[in-house]
PDB file of C-alpha atoms in Angstrom:
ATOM      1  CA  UNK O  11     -14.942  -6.333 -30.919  1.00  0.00           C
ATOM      2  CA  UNK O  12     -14.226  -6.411 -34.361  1.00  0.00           C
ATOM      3  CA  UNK O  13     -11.586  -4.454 -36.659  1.00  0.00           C
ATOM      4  CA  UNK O  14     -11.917  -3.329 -40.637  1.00  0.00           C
ATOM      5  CA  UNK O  15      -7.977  -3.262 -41.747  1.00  0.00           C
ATOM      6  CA  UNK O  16      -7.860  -2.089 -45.455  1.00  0.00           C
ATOM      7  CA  UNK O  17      -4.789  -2.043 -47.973  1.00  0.00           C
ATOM      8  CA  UNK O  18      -4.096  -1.569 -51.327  1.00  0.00           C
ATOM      9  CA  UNK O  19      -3.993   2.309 -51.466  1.00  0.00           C
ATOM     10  CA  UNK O  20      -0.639   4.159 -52.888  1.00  0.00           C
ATOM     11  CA  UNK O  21       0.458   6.587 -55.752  1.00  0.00           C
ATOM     12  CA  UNK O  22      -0.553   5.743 -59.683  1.00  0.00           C
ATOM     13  CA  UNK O  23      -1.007   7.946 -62.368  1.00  0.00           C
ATOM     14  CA  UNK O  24      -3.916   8.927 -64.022  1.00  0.00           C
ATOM     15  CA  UNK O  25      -5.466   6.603 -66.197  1.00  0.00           C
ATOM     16  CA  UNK O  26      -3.998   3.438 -63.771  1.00  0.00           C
ATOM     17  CA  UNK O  27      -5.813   1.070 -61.654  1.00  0.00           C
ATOM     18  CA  UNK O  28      -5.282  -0.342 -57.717  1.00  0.00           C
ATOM     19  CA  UNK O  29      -7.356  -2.570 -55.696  1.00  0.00           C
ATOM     20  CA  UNK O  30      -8.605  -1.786 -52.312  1.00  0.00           C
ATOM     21  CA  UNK O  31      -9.118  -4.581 -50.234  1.00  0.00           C
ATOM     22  CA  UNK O  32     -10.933  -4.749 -46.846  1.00  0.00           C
ATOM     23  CA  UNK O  33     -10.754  -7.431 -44.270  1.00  0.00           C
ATOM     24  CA  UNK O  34     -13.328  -7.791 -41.012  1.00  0.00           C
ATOM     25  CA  UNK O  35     -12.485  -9.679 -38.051  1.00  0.00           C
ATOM     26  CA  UNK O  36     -12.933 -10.307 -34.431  1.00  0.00           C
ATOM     27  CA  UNK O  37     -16.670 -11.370 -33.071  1.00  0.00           C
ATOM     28  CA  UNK O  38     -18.472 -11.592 -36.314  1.00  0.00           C
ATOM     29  CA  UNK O  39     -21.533 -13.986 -36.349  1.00  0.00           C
ATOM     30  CA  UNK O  40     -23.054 -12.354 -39.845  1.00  0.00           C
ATOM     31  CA  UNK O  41     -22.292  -9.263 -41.872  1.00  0.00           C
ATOM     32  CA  UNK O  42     -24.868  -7.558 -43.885  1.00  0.00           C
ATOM     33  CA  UNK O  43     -24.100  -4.486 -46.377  1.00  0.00           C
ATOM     34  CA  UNK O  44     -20.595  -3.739 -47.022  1.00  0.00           C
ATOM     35  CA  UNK O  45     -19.113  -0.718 -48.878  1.00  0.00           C
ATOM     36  CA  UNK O  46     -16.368   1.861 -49.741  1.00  0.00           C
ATOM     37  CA  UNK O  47     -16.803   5.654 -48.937  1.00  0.00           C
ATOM     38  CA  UNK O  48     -14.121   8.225 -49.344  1.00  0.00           C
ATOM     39  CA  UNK O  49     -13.150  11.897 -48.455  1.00  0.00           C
ATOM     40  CA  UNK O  50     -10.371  14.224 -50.008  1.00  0.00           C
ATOM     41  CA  UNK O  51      -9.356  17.123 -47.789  1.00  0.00           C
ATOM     42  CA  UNK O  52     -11.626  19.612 -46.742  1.00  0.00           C
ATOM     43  CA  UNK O  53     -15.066  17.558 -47.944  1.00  0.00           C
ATOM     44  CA  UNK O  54     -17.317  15.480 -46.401  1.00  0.00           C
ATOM     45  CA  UNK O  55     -16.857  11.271 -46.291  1.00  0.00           C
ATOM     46  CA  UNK O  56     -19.378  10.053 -49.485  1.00  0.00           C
ATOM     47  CA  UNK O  57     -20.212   6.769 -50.338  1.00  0.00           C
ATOM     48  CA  UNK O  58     -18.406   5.277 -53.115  1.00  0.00           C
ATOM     49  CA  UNK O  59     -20.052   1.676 -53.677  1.00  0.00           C
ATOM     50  CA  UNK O  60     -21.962  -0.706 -51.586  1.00  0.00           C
ATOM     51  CA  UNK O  61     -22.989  -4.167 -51.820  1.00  0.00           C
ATOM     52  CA  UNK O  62     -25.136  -6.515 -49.937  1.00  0.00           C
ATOM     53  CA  UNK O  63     -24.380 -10.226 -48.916  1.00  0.00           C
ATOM     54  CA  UNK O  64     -26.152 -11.637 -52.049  1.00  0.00           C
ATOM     55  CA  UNK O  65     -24.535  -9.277 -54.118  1.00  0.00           C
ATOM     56  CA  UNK O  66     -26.703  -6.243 -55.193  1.00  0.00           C
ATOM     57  CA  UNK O  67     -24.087  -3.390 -55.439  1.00  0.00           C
ATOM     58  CA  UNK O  68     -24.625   0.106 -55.875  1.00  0.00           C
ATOM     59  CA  UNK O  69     -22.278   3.058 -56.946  1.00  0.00           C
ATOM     60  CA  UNK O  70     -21.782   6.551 -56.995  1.00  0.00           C
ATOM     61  CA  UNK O  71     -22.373   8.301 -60.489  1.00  0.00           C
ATOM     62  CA  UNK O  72     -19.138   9.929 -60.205  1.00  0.00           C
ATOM     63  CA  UNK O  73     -16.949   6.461 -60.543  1.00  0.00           C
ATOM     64  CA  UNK O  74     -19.641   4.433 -62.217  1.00  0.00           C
ATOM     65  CA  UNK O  75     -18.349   2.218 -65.061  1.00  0.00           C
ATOM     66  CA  UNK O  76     -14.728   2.659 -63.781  1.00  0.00           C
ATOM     67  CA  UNK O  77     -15.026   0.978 -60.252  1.00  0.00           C
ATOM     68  CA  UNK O  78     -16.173  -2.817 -59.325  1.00  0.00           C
ATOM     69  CA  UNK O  79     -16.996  -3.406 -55.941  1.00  0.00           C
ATOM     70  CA  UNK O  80     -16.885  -7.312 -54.471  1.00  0.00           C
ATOM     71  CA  UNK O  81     -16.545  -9.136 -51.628  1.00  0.00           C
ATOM     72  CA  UNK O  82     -15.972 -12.701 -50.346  1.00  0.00           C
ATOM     73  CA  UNK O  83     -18.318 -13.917 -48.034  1.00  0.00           C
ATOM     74  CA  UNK O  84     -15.994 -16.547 -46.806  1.00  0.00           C
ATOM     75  CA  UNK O  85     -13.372 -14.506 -46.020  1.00  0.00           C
ATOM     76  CA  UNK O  86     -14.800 -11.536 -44.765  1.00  0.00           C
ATOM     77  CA  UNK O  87     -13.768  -8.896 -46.891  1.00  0.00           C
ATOM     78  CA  UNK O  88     -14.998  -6.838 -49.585  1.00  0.00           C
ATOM     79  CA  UNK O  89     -12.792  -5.042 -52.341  1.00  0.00           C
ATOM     80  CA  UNK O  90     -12.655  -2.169 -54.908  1.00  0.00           C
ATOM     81  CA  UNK O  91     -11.298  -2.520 -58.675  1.00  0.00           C
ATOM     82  CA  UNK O  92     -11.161   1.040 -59.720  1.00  0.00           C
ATOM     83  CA  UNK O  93      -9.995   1.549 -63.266  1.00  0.00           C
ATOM     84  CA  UNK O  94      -9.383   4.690 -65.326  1.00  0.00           C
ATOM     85  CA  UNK O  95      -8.291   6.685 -62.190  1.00  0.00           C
ATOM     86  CA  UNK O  96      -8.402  10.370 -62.159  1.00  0.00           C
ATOM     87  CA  UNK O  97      -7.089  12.905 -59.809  1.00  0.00           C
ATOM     88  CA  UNK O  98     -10.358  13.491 -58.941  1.00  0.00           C
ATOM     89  CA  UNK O  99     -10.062  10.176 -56.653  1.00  0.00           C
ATOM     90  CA  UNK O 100      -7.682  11.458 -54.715  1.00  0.00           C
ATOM     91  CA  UNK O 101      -9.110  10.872 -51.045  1.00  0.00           C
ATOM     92  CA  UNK O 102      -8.495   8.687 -48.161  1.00  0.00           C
ATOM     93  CA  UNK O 103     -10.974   5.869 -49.106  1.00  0.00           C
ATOM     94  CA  UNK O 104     -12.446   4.142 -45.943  1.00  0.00           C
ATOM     95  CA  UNK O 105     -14.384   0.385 -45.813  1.00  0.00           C
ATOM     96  CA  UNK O 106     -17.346  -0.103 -43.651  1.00  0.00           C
ATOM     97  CA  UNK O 107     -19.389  -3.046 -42.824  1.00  0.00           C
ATOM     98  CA  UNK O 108     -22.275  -4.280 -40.625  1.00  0.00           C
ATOM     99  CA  UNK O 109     -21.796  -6.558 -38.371  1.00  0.00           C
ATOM    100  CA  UNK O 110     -23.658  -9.329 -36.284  1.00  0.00           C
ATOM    101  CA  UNK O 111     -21.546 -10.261 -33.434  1.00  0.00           C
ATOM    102  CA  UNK O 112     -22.087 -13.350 -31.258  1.00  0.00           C
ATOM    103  CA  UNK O 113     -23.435 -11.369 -28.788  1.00  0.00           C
ATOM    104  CA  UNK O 114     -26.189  -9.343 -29.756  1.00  0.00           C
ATOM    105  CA  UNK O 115     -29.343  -9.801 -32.087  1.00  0.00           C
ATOM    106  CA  UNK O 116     -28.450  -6.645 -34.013  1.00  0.00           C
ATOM    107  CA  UNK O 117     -26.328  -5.002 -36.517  1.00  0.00           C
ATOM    108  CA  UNK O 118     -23.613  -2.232 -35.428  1.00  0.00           C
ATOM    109  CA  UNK O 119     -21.922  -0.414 -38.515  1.00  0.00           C
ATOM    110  CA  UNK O 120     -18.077  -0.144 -38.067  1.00  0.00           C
ATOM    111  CA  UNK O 121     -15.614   1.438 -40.031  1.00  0.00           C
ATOM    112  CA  UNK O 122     -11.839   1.097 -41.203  1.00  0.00           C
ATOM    113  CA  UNK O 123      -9.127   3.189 -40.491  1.00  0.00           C
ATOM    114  CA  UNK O 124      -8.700   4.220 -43.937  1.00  0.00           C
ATOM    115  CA  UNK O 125      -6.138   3.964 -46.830  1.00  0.00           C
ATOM    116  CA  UNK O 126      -4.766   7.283 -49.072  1.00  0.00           C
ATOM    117  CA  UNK O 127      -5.302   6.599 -52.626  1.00  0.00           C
ATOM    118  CA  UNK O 128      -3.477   9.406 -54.472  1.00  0.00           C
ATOM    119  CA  UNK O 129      -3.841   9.854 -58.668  1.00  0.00           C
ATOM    120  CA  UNK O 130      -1.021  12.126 -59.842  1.00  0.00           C
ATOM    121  CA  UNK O 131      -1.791  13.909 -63.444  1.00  0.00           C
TER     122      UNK O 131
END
């Protein structure tokens, strides 16, 4: 089994910054592409940024130039610098990763539980 457990979420005004960080454990023998989606209430979960093991990222137009995706291969988890908030972000932002476990030859996608990021104006 393994478990996505993000932090970092909370209350900031508009125009501050957080960092989202996501951490995978349990029966991991390799993970691929990590990323960041989000959803505010009453639309649909979108992809926010992605990035590969060697690094290759990807964004959404909506947040490009204001959000930096990483991750740390060593430790498993990937993270999101987003700058210049508006209340626009406001959503529950959600990690996922794909995994390799021990056990099997493929890659299953699993997904956090989600942290509220909330931009007051």
């Amino acid at each position: 089994q393994v478990q996505l457990v993000e932090s970092g979420g909370g209350l900031v005004q508009a125009g501050g910054s957080l960092r989202l960080s996501c951490v995978a454990s349990g029966s991991i023998f390799s993970i691929s592409t990590m990323g960041w989606y989000r959803q505010a209430p009453g639309k649909q979960r979108d992809l926010v940024a992605g990035i590969s093991t060697g690094g290759l990222t990807n964004y959404a137009n909506s947040i490009k130039g204001r959000f930096t995706i990483s991750r740390d291969n060593a430790k498993n988890t990937v993270y999101l610098r987003m700058n210049s908030l508006e209340p626009e972000d406001t959503a529950v932002y959600y990690c996922n990763a794909d995994v390799q476990s021990g056990a099997t030859p493929y890659y299953i996608t699993y997904w956090g539980q989600g942290t509220q990021v909330t931009v007051s104006s």
